[in-house]
Coordinates of C-alpha atoms in Angstrom, one line a residue:
Chain A
X7 CA 84.2 102.5 135.1
X8 CA 87.2 104.6 136.4
X9 CA 85.0 107.6 137.1
X10 CA 82.6 105.5 139.2
X11 CA 85.4 104.3 141.3
X12 CA 86.4 107.9 142.1
X13 CA 82.9 108.9 143.0
X14 CA 82.7 106.0 145.4
X15 CA 86.0 106.9 146.9
X16 CA 85.0 110.5 147.4
X17 CA 81.7 109.5 148.9
X18 CA 83.5 107.1 151.3
X19 CA 85.5 110.1 152.5
X20 CA 82.6 112.5 152.7
X21 CA 79.8 110.3 154.2
X22 CA 81.6 109.5 157.5
X23 CA 82.2 113.2 157.9
X24 CA 78.5 113.9 157.5
X25 CA 77.6 111.0 159.9
X26 CA 80.0 112.5 162.4
X27 CA 78.2 115.9 161.9
X28 CA 74.8 114.3 162.6
X29 CA 75.9 112.4 165.7
X30 CA 77.3 115.6 167.2
X31 CA 74.1 117.6 166.7
X32 CA 74.0 118.7 170.3
X33 CA 77.5 120.3 170.2
X34 CA 78.0 124.0 169.6
X35 CA 77.5 125.7 166.3
X36 CA 81.2 126.5 166.3
X37 CA 82.3 122.9 166.4
X38 CA 79.7 122.1 163.7
X39 CA 81.3 124.6 161.4
X40 CA 84.7 123.3 162.1
X41 CA 83.6 119.8 161.2
X42 CA 82.0 121.0 158.0
X43 CA 85.1 122.8 157.1
X44 CA 87.1 119.7 157.8
X45 CA 84.8 117.7 155.5
X46 CA 85.1 120.3 152.8
X47 CA 88.9 120.2 153.1
X48 CA 88.8 116.4 152.8
X49 CA 86.7 116.5 149.7
X50 CA 89.0 119.2 148.3
X51 CA 92.0 116.9 148.9
X52 CA 90.1 114.1 147.3
X53 CA 89.4 116.0 144.2
X54 CA 93.0 117.2 144.1
X55 CA 94.2 113.6 144.3
X56 CA 91.6 112.7 141.7
X57 CA 93.0 115.4 139.4
X58 CA 96.5 114.1 139.9
X59 CA 95.4 110.6 139.2
X60 CA 93.7 111.8 136.1
X61 CA 96.8 113.5 135.0
X62 CA 98.9 110.4 135.6
X63 CA 96.3 108.4 133.6
X64 CA 96.4 110.9 130.8
X65 CA 100.1 110.8 130.7
X66 CA 100.0 107.0 130.5
X67 CA 97.7 107.2 127.5
X68 CA 99.3 110.1 125.7
X69 CA 102.9 109.3 126.0
X70 CA 104.0 107.1 123.0
X71 CA 107.3 105.4 122.7
X72 CA 109.2 105.7 119.4
X73 CA 111.3 103.4 117.2
X74 CA 114.0 103.6 114.6
X75 CA 113.1 102.7 110.9
X76 CA 112.6 99.0 110.5
X77 CA 113.5 98.3 114.1
X78 CA 111.5 97.0 117.1
X79 CA 114.2 97.2 119.8
X80 CA 113.5 99.7 122.6
X81 CA 115.5 102.9 122.6
X82 CA 116.8 104.2 126.0
X83 CA 114.2 107.0 126.0
X84 CA 111.4 104.5 125.3
X85 CA 112.6 102.3 128.2
X86 CA 112.4 105.4 130.5
X87 CA 108.8 106.0 129.4
X88 CA 108.0 102.3 129.8
X89 CA 109.3 102.3 133.4
X90 CA 107.0 105.2 134.2
X91 CA 104.1 103.3 132.6
X92 CA 105.0 100.2 134.7
X93 CA 104.8 102.3 137.9
X94 CA 101.4 103.5 136.9
X95 CA 100.3 100.0 136.1
X96 CA 101.6 98.9 139.5
X97 CA 99.5 101.5 141.3
X98 CA 96.4 100.8 139.1
X99 CA 96.5 97.0 139.3
X100 CA 92.9 96.6 138.1
X101 CA 93.6 98.2 134.7
X102 CA 94.2 96.2 131.5
X103 CA 95.8 98.0 128.5
X104 CA 96.1 97.6 124.8
X105 CA 99.5 98.3 123.3
X106 CA 99.2 99.4 119.6
X107 CA 102.3 98.9 117.3
X108 CA 102.6 101.4 114.5
X109 CA 105.0 102.0 111.6
X110 CA 105.8 104.7 109.1
X111 CA 104.3 104.4 105.6
X112 CA 107.5 103.2 103.9
X113 CA 107.8 99.6 103.0
X114 CA 105.1 97.0 102.4
X115 CA 101.9 97.0 104.4
X116 CA 102.3 93.3 105.1
X117 CA 105.8 93.6 106.5
X118 CA 104.8 96.6 108.5
X119 CA 102.0 94.8 110.2
X120 CA 104.5 92.2 111.3
X121 CA 106.9 95.0 112.4
X122 CA 104.2 96.8 114.3
X123 CA 103.5 93.5 116.0
X124 CA 107.1 93.2 117.0
X125 CA 107.2 96.7 118.4
X126 CA 104.1 96.2 120.5
X127 CA 105.5 92.9 121.7
X128 CA 108.8 94.6 122.6
X129 CA 107.0 97.0 124.8
X130 CA 104.8 94.3 126.3
X131 CA 107.8 92.1 127.1
X132 CA 109.6 95.0 128.8
X133 CA 106.6 95.6 131.0
X134 CA 106.3 91.9 131.8
X135 CA 110.0 91.9 132.8
X136 CA 109.2 94.8 135.2
X137 CA 106.6 92.6 136.9
X138 CA 103.4 93.5 135.1
X139 CA 101.1 90.5 134.7
X140 CA 101.1 89.5 131.0
X141 CA 97.3 89.0 131.0
X142 CA 96.8 92.7 131.5
X143 CA 98.6 93.6 128.3
X144 CA 97.1 92.9 124.9
X145 CA 98.9 93.9 121.6
X146 CA 97.4 95.1 118.3
X147 CA 99.5 95.9 115.3
X148 CA 98.2 98.5 112.9
X149 CA 101.2 98.4 110.7
X150 CA 101.3 101.6 108.6
X151 CA 97.5 102.0 108.5
X152 CA 97.0 104.6 111.3
X153 CA 99.6 107.3 111.0
X154 CA 99.4 110.3 113.4
X155 CA 101.1 112.5 110.9
X156 CA 100.3 112.0 107.2
X157 CA 103.4 113.9 106.0
X158 CA 106.0 112.3 103.8
X159 CA 109.1 113.4 105.5
X160 CA 111.4 112.1 108.3
X161 CA 109.7 114.3 110.9
X162 CA 106.3 112.7 110.2
X163 CA 107.7 109.2 109.8
X164 CA 109.5 109.5 113.2
X165 CA 106.2 110.4 114.9
X166 CA 104.5 107.4 113.2
X167 CA 107.0 104.7 114.3
X168 CA 105.5 104.3 117.7
X169 CA 103.7 102.1 120.3
X170 CA 100.6 103.7 121.7
X171 CA 98.8 102.7 124.9
X172 CA 95.1 102.6 125.5
X173 CA 93.1 101.4 128.5
X174 CA 90.8 98.6 127.8
Chain B
X22 CA 94.4 67.8 65.4
X23 CA 94.0 67.0 69.1
X24 CA 93.9 70.7 70.0
X25 CA 90.9 71.2 67.7
X26 CA 89.1 68.2 69.0
X27 CA 89.6 69.5 72.5
X28 CA 88.3 72.9 71.5
X29 CA 85.2 71.3 70.1
X30 CA 84.6 69.6 73.3
X31 CA 84.9 72.8 75.4
X32 CA 81.8 73.6 77.3
X33 CA 80.4 76.9 76.3
X34 CA 77.4 77.1 78.6
X35 CA 78.8 80.0 80.5
X36 CA 76.4 82.6 81.6
X37 CA 75.0 84.6 78.7
X38 CA 76.8 82.9 75.9
X39 CA 74.0 81.2 74.1
X40 CA 76.1 79.4 71.5
X41 CA 79.5 79.3 70.0
X42 CA 80.1 77.5 66.8
X43 CA 83.6 76.9 65.6
X44 CA 84.9 77.3 62.1
X45 CA 86.1 74.4 60.2
X46 CA 88.6 75.2 57.5
X47 CA 91.6 75.4 59.7
X48 CA 94.6 74.0 58.1
X49 CA 96.1 71.1 60.0
X50 CA 99.6 72.4 59.7
X51 CA 98.9 75.4 61.9
X52 CA 98.7 73.5 65.2
X53 CA 102.4 73.6 65.4
X54 CA 102.9 76.6 63.1
X55 CA 102.8 79.2 65.8
X56 CA 105.6 79.7 68.2
X57 CA 108.2 81.1 65.9
X58 CA 106.3 84.4 65.7
X59 CA 107.5 85.4 69.1
X60 CA 111.1 85.6 70.3
X61 CA 111.0 83.6 73.5
X62 CA 114.1 85.3 74.9
X63 CA 112.2 88.6 75.0
X64 CA 108.8 88.4 73.4
X65 CA 108.3 92.1 73.8
X66 CA 111.5 93.3 72.3
X67 CA 110.0 93.4 68.8
X68 CA 106.3 93.9 68.5
X69 CA 104.6 92.0 65.7
X70 CA 102.9 94.3 63.3
X71 CA 99.3 93.3 62.9
X72 CA 96.5 94.7 60.7
X73 CA 93.0 94.7 62.1
X74 CA 90.7 96.3 59.5
X75 CA 87.1 97.1 60.4
X76 CA 84.9 94.1 60.2
X77 CA 82.6 93.4 57.2
X78 CA 79.0 93.8 58.0
X79 CA 76.2 91.8 56.3
X80 CA 73.9 94.9 55.9
X81 CA 74.4 98.6 55.8
X82 CA 72.3 99.0 59.0
X83 CA 73.9 101.8 61.0
X84 CA 73.3 100.0 64.4
X85 CA 75.0 96.9 63.0
X86 CA 77.9 99.0 61.6
X87 CA 78.4 100.8 64.9
X88 CA 78.4 97.6 66.9
X89 CA 80.7 96.0 64.3
X90 CA 83.2 98.9 64.5
X91 CA 83.1 98.7 68.3
X92 CA 84.0 95.0 68.1
X93 CA 87.0 95.5 65.9
X94 CA 88.2 98.4 68.1
X95 CA 87.8 96.2 71.1
X96 CA 89.8 93.4 69.4
X97 CA 92.6 95.9 68.6
X98 CA 92.6 97.2 72.2
X99 CA 92.6 93.8 73.8
X100 CA 95.4 92.5 71.6
X101 CA 97.4 95.7 72.2
X102 CA 97.0 95.2 75.9
X103 CA 99.1 92.0 75.8
X104 CA 102.2 93.8 74.7
X105 CA 103.0 91.5 71.8
X106 CA 101.6 93.5 69.0
X107 CA 102.0 96.7 67.1
X108 CA 98.5 97.6 65.8
X109 CA 98.9 99.1 62.3
X110 CA 97.1 102.3 61.5
X111 CA 94.0 101.7 59.6
X112 CA 94.6 104.8 57.5
X113 CA 97.6 103.1 55.9
X114 CA 95.6 100.1 54.6
X115 CA 95.6 99.7 50.8
X116 CA 92.3 97.9 50.7
X117 CA 89.0 97.9 52.7
X118 CA 88.1 94.3 53.5
X119 CA 84.6 95.6 54.3
X120 CA 84.3 96.1 50.6
X121 CA 86.4 93.1 49.3
X122 CA 86.5 89.8 51.2
X123 CA 87.4 88.3 54.4
X124 CA 88.3 84.8 53.4
X125 CA 91.6 83.7 52.0
X126 CA 90.4 83.3 48.4
X127 CA 89.2 86.9 48.4
X128 CA 92.2 88.4 50.0
X129 CA 95.2 89.7 48.1
X130 CA 97.8 89.2 50.8
X131 CA 100.3 91.4 49.0
X132 CA 98.2 94.4 50.0
X133 CA 99.0 93.5 53.6
X134 CA 102.6 92.4 53.3
X135 CA 103.1 95.6 51.4
X136 CA 102.3 97.7 54.5
X137 CA 104.4 95.5 56.7
X138 CA 101.6 93.5 58.3
X139 CA 102.9 90.2 59.5
X140 CA 99.5 89.2 60.8
X141 CA 96.0 90.1 59.6
X142 CA 92.7 89.6 61.3
X143 CA 89.5 89.8 59.3
X144 CA 86.0 89.8 60.7
X145 CA 82.5 89.3 59.5
X146 CA 79.7 90.8 61.6
X147 CA 76.0 90.4 61.8
X148 CA 73.5 91.8 64.3
X149 CA 69.9 90.6 64.4
X150 CA 67.4 90.7 67.3
X151 CA 70.1 91.6 69.9
X152 CA 72.1 88.6 68.8
X153 CA 75.6 89.0 67.4
X154 CA 77.3 86.6 65.0
X155 CA 81.0 87.1 64.3
X156 CA 83.4 85.3 62.1
X157 CA 87.0 86.0 62.9
X158 CA 90.1 84.9 61.1
X159 CA 93.8 85.3 61.8
X160 CA 96.0 85.1 58.7
X161 CA 99.8 85.0 58.1
X162 CA 99.8 87.2 55.0
X163 CA 103.4 86.2 54.1
X164 CA 102.5 82.5 54.0
X165 CA 99.0 83.3 52.7
X166 CA 97.7 81.0 55.3
X167 CA 94.8 80.9 57.8
X168 CA 96.2 80.4 61.3
X169 CA 92.9 80.2 63.2
X170 CA 89.3 80.9 62.4
X171 CA 86.3 80.9 64.7
X172 CA 82.6 81.8 64.5
X173 CA 80.9 83.2 67.6
X174 CA 77.2 83.8 68.4
X175 CA 75.8 85.4 71.5
X176 CA 73.9 88.3 73.0
X177 CA 75.0 91.8 72.5
X178 CA 76.1 91.8 76.2
X179 CA 78.5 89.0 75.3
X180 CA 80.4 91.0 72.8
X181 CA 83.4 91.5 75.1
X182 CA 83.4 87.8 76.0
X183 CA 83.4 86.8 72.3
X184 CA 86.3 89.1 71.4
X185 CA 88.3 87.9 74.4
X186 CA 87.7 84.3 73.4
X187 CA 89.2 85.0 70.0
X188 CA 92.1 86.9 71.5
X189 CA 92.8 83.8 73.5
X190 CA 92.9 81.8 70.3
X191 CA 95.3 84.3 68.7
X192 CA 97.6 84.3 71.8
X193 CA 97.5 80.5 71.8
X194 CA 98.7 80.4 68.2
X195 CA 101.5 82.9 69.0
X196 CA 102.7 81.6 72.4
X197 CA 101.2 78.2 73.0
X198 CA 99.5 79.6 76.1
X199 CA 95.9 80.7 76.7
X200 CA 96.7 84.2 77.8
X201 CA 95.1 86.3 80.4
X202 CA 91.6 87.0 79.0
X203 CA 89.7 85.0 81.7
X204 CA 91.6 86.5 84.6
X205 CA 90.8 89.2 87.1
X206 CA 92.7 91.5 89.4
X207 CA 91.9 92.0 93.1
X208 CA 93.2 95.1 94.7
X209 CA 92.8 97.5 97.6
X210 CA 91.1 100.9 97.1
X211 CA 90.2 103.6 99.6
X212 CA 87.4 105.2 97.6
X213 CA 84.8 104.4 100.2
X214 CA 86.8 106.0 103.0
X215 CA 88.2 102.6 104.2
X216 CA 90.6 100.2 102.6
X217 CA 88.4 97.6 100.9
X218 CA 89.0 94.9 98.3
X219 CA 87.8 95.5 94.7
X220 CA 88.0 93.2 91.8
X221 CA 88.3 94.2 88.1
X222 CA 88.8 92.4 84.8
X223 CA 92.3 91.8 83.6
X224 CA 92.3 95.1 81.6
X225 CA 90.9 97.2 84.4
X226 CA 87.3 97.1 83.2
X227 CA 84.3 96.8 85.5
X228 CA 85.9 97.4 88.9
X229 CA 83.5 96.1 91.7
X230 CA 83.8 96.6 95.4
X231 CA 84.0 93.1 97.0
X232 CA 84.3 93.7 100.7
X233 CA 82.4 96.1 103.0
X234 CA 84.4 95.7 106.3
X235 CA 84.3 99.4 106.9
X236 CA 87.7 99.0 108.4
X237 CA 91.2 98.2 107.3
X238 CA 91.3 95.4 104.6
X239 CA 94.5 94.1 103.1
X240 CA 96.3 91.4 101.1
X241 CA 93.7 89.7 98.9
X242 CA 94.9 86.2 97.8
X243 CA 93.3 84.1 95.1
X244 CA 92.9 80.3 95.4
X245 CA 94.3 78.6 92.3
X246 CA 90.8 77.7 91.0
X247 CA 89.9 81.4 91.4
X248 CA 86.9 80.5 93.5
X249 CA 88.1 81.6 96.9
X250 CA 89.7 84.7 98.2
X251 CA 91.6 85.1 101.5
X252 CA 92.4 88.5 103.0
X253 CA 93.3 90.3 106.2
X254 CA 90.7 92.6 107.8
X255 CA 90.3 94.5 111.1
X256 CA 86.5 93.7 111.3
X257 CA 86.9 92.8 115.0
X258 CA 89.5 95.5 115.7
X259 CA 92.6 93.4 115.0
X260 CA 94.2 91.9 111.9
X261 CA 92.4 88.6 111.4
X262 CA 92.4 86.3 108.4
X263 CA 89.1 85.8 106.4
X264 CA 88.7 83.0 103.8
X265 CA 85.7 83.5 101.6
X266 CA 84.0 81.8 98.7
X267 CA 83.5 84.4 96.0
X268 CA 80.1 83.3 94.9
X269 CA 78.6 81.2 97.7
X270 CA 78.1 82.4 101.2
X271 CA 80.8 80.3 102.7
X272 CA 83.6 81.8 104.9
X273 CA 85.8 81.2 107.8
X274 CA 87.8 83.5 110.1
X275 CA 91.2 82.8 111.6
X276 CA 91.4 85.1 114.6
X277 CA 94.2 84.0 116.9
X278 CA 95.9 86.2 119.3
X279 CA 98.2 88.7 117.6
X280 CA 98.3 89.1 113.8
X281 CA 96.7 86.8 111.2
X282 CA 98.0 88.1 107.9
X283 CA 99.5 87.5 104.4
X284 CA 97.6 84.5 103.0
X285 CA 98.9 82.6 100.0
X286 CA 97.1 79.6 98.5
X287 CA 99.0 76.5 97.8
X288 CA 98.7 75.9 94.0
X289 CA 96.1 73.2 93.2
X290 CA 95.1 72.7 96.8
X291 CA 92.5 73.9 99.3
X292 CA 95.3 75.0 101.6
X293 CA 97.1 78.2 102.3
X294 CA 100.2 79.6 104.0
X295 CA 99.8 82.6 106.3
X296 CA 101.6 84.5 109.0
X297 CA 100.3 84.1 112.5
X298 CA 101.9 85.6 115.7
X299 CA 100.0 83.7 118.4
X300 CA 103.2 81.9 119.4
X301 CA 104.8 85.3 120.3
X302 CA 106.4 86.3 117.0
X303 CA 105.2 86.3 113.3
X304 CA 105.7 82.8 111.8
X305 CA 104.4 81.2 108.6
X306 CA 102.0 78.3 109.0
X307 CA 100.2 76.0 106.6
X308 CA 96.5 76.1 107.1
X309 CA 93.6 74.2 105.6
X310 CA 91.1 76.2 103.6
X311 CA 88.8 75.9 106.6
X312 CA 91.4 77.8 108.7
X313 CA 92.9 74.9 110.7
X314 CA 96.7 74.7 111.2
X315 CA 98.3 71.8 109.4
X316 CA 101.9 72.6 110.4
X317 CA 104.4 75.4 111.1
X318 CA 106.7 76.3 108.2
X319 CA 109.2 78.8 109.6
X320 CA 111.3 78.8 112.8
X321 CA 112.9 82.1 113.4
X322 CA 112.6 84.6 116.3
X323 CA 111.7 87.7 114.2
X324 CA 109.5 88.5 111.2
X325 CA 108.5 85.9 108.7
X326 CA 105.8 87.1 106.4
X327 CA 104.4 87.3 102.8
X328 CA 104.7 83.7 101.5
X329 CA 104.6 83.2 97.7
X330 CA 104.4 79.7 96.3
X331 CA 106.3 78.2 93.4
X332 CA 103.9 77.0 90.7
X333 CA 104.2 73.3 91.7
X334 CA 103.9 74.1 95.4
X335 CA 107.3 72.6 96.2
X336 CA 108.9 75.8 97.3
X337 CA 107.8 78.9 99.1
X338 CA 109.4 82.3 98.9
X339 CA 108.9 84.6 101.9
X340 CA 110.2 87.7 103.6
X341 CA 112.2 87.5 106.7
X342 CA 114.3 89.9 108.8
X343 CA 116.5 87.0 110.1
X344 CA 119.6 88.5 108.6
X345 CA 118.9 92.0 110.0
X346 CA 116.8 93.6 107.3
X347 CA 113.9 92.3 105.3
X348 CA 115.1 90.0 102.6
X349 CA 113.5 87.3 100.5
X350 CA 114.2 83.6 101.3
X351 CA 113.1 80.4 99.8
X352 CA 111.9 77.4 101.8
X353 CA 112.1 74.0 100.2
X354 CA 109.0 72.3 101.6
X355 CA 110.4 68.7 101.4
X356 CA 113.9 69.2 102.7
X357 CA 112.9 72.1 105.0
X358 CA 116.0 73.9 103.9
X359 CA 115.9 77.7 103.8
X360 CA 118.0 79.7 101.3
X361 CA 118.4 83.4 101.1
X362 CA 117.5 84.8 97.6
X363 CA 118.2 88.5 97.7
X364 CA 121.5 90.1 98.6
X365 CA 121.3 93.5 96.9
X366 CA 120.1 96.3 99.1
X367 CA 118.7 96.4 102.6
X368 CA 114.9 96.2 102.0
X369 CA 113.5 93.5 99.6
X370 CA 109.8 92.5 100.1
X371 CA 106.6 91.3 98.5
X372 CA 107.7 88.4 96.4
X373 CA 105.6 87.0 93.5
X374 CA 106.6 83.8 91.8
X375 CA 106.3 83.6 88.0
X376 CA 103.8 81.0 86.6
X377 CA 106.7 79.4 84.7
X378 CA 108.5 79.0 88.0
X379 CA 111.8 80.4 86.8
X380 CA 111.6 84.0 88.1
X381 CA 110.5 86.0 91.2
X382 CA 109.5 89.6 91.1
X383 CA 109.6 91.8 94.2
X384 CA 109.8 95.3 95.7
X385 CA 113.2 96.8 96.7
X386 CA 113.9 100.0 98.6
X387 CA 117.0 101.9 97.7
X388 CA 117.8 105.5 98.6
X389 CA 114.3 105.9 100.0
X390 CA 112.7 104.9 96.6
X391 CA 110.7 101.7 96.0
X392 CA 111.1 99.9 92.7
X393 CA 110.3 96.5 91.2
X394 CA 112.9 93.9 90.3
X395 CA 112.9 90.5 88.8
X396 CA 115.4 87.8 89.9
X397 CA 116.0 84.2 88.8
X398 CA 114.4 81.8 91.3
X399 CA 117.9 80.3 91.6
X400 CA 119.4 83.6 92.6
X401 CA 121.9 85.8 90.8
X402 CA 121.7 89.4 89.7
X403 CA 118.3 91.1 89.9
X404 CA 117.0 93.1 87.0
X405 CA 115.4 96.5 87.7
X406 CA 112.0 97.0 85.9
X407 CA 110.9 100.4 87.1
X408 CA 113.1 103.6 87.2
X409 CA 112.8 107.0 88.8
X410 CA 109.1 107.3 88.6
X411 CA 107.7 107.6 92.2
X412 CA 107.3 104.5 94.3
X413 CA 106.5 101.3 92.5
X414 CA 105.4 98.4 94.7
X415 CA 103.6 95.1 95.2
X416 CA 104.2 93.3 91.8
X417 CA 102.0 90.4 90.8
X418 CA 102.3 88.1 87.7
X419 CA 99.6 87.6 85.2
X420 CA 98.5 83.9 85.0
X421 CA 100.5 83.4 81.7
X422 CA 103.6 85.1 83.1
X423 CA 103.6 87.8 80.3
X424 CA 102.6 90.8 82.4
X425 CA 103.1 92.2 85.9
X426 CA 100.6 94.4 87.7
X427 CA 101.9 96.8 90.4
X428 CA 101.1 100.0 92.2
X429 CA 102.8 103.3 91.5
X430 CA 102.8 106.9 92.7
X431 CA 104.5 108.1 89.4
X432 CA 101.7 110.5 88.7
X433 CA 102.7 112.4 91.8
X434 CA 99.3 111.9 93.5
X435 CA 97.7 108.9 95.1
X436 CA 98.9 105.4 94.3
X437 CA 97.5 103.9 91.1
X438 CA 97.5 100.4 89.5
X439 CA 99.9 99.9 86.6
X440 CA 100.7 97.1 84.2
X441 CA 104.0 96.3 82.4
X442 CA 105.3 93.3 80.5
X443 CA 107.4 90.9 82.5
X444 CA 110.5 92.5 80.9
X445 CA 109.5 96.0 82.1
X446 CA 108.3 97.4 78.8
X447 CA 104.9 99.0 78.0
X448 CA 104.3 100.4 81.5
X449 CA 100.8 101.9 81.6
X450 CA 98.1 102.7 84.0
X451 CA 95.5 100.0 84.4
X452 CA 92.8 102.1 86.1
X453 CA 92.2 105.0 88.4
X454 CA 89.3 105.1 90.9
X455 CA 88.5 107.6 93.7
X456 CA 91.0 107.3 96.6
X457 CA 94.2 105.3 96.1
X458 CA 94.7 101.8 94.7
X459 CA 97.3 99.4 96.1
X460 CA 98.3 95.8 96.5
X461 CA 97.0 94.3 93.2
X462 CA 96.8 90.5 92.9
X463 CA 96.3 88.9 89.5
X464 CA 94.0 85.9 89.5
X465 CA 94.4 82.7 87.6
X466 CA 92.2 82.3 84.5
X467 CA 88.7 81.7 85.9
X468 CA 86.3 79.6 83.8

């Protein structure tokens, strides 16, 4: 879906350039070349913008926020990350996201599903407070069921206590 | 005599059992003879020495002998599992009832009191055309008295069922309760690559995979008639509640926004409590067995989860973080008053209410270790049941309250199911399957 949009955008930039080239068929070869170069430059810029946009999107998806053990309140670092995510969501207003809440393996599975739900909801509420429409933000709690690190130490646990974002 | 009359009226048309005939010469006195065999303050403190000699066969047919010995072994194993008995070594026996007799007039009880047997079970065994006939008798050798005697007849495949039925009689004489022999245990195993629900018999035999969600499956909960099971699964990508009949193809899904988890059936009713978070935070609701909300039970901005009912359904224990960390609370359904139960430690979860109603077992974390505790339902000091042996979690009472099943990582590897008496003694592994086994839930006795 997102890829298609970019292709359309690129075509929108390139096609008028081509049309322009066609309509000026009687002009000199030199100007024709110049126009082609300009079109090329435009498409280059477009792909650069595309790359940047992709990078921003990837950052949105890859950057998790982290929590303390048995806590669902947002740490300062997590709030910074969420502000960046809100900016991205502002400039990509057609995108809906799923916020996954995760826990480390300690404690009961059942309590951890509820805790993961609270974590995802904390992130969601923060984004809503920053003006993101609530209907764009769905939460799913995985509790302790989907760790990114299966280690049994604080380092692994800290990585697993997270909220992860995916694009719907 | 009323008990005997009732037993005669029992319907024995269960699958496979072709006929069960009861024995006759049961002394009337023994109906109320029983309970002084076991110390009710801690029935597992002193195990009752019981002698179970090999059964006497009608013929010398090797197939019959083999099947007969298997039956007496099974009887010993099954009674040992309860935690009440010390099975005496057959090598120490002074006589071989296989050669002498199995009825009181033929038994010299001094041969049994002499080796310290406070109970004696004799058996007669016959095998013909794939049909087993067994006569089993429980004696008190000190009083020289028959406590219970039964005759069973059924297919070879019913051998286990017949032995269990007699064990149930023995336990009834000892404790006044029917025991655990018709109960099952549901649990989560990862053997298939996903968390799925499995069900085994009370002693770990015959584990069978019950769900095939091919996704995360959690928290099996038995209805009090043992016919329904409710659980959480991510079949549709999120934690939803599934309520299924175990034999018929009847099921419903509760799939509200957010989480739909931790079902617990109300005793004696087709209703269950469960945590739903569609209102914005996890709260416990009362649902019908068809998944409709009856009413909301908790009101607290935060986590409310893992309901566990008192046996009469008047109270519900649950886990809440309303005081900062997960603790167990008790809701009185009528007065709607909530009381905090646990005050020791910062992490107390997964309550299970004893069938007698007086105690609650739960999991506590301390110094990064999980262990199982029991506390009076009225509060007070908790008693620790597991020590320094890996993580021990998710306790669940047996239907007679005598045993607790739980999960443990004490072997150092994956989590396994364990059983102990409700006083923490006789801790042993219940079963080991590929993958890890967690979250056991003991069923009621299922007829």
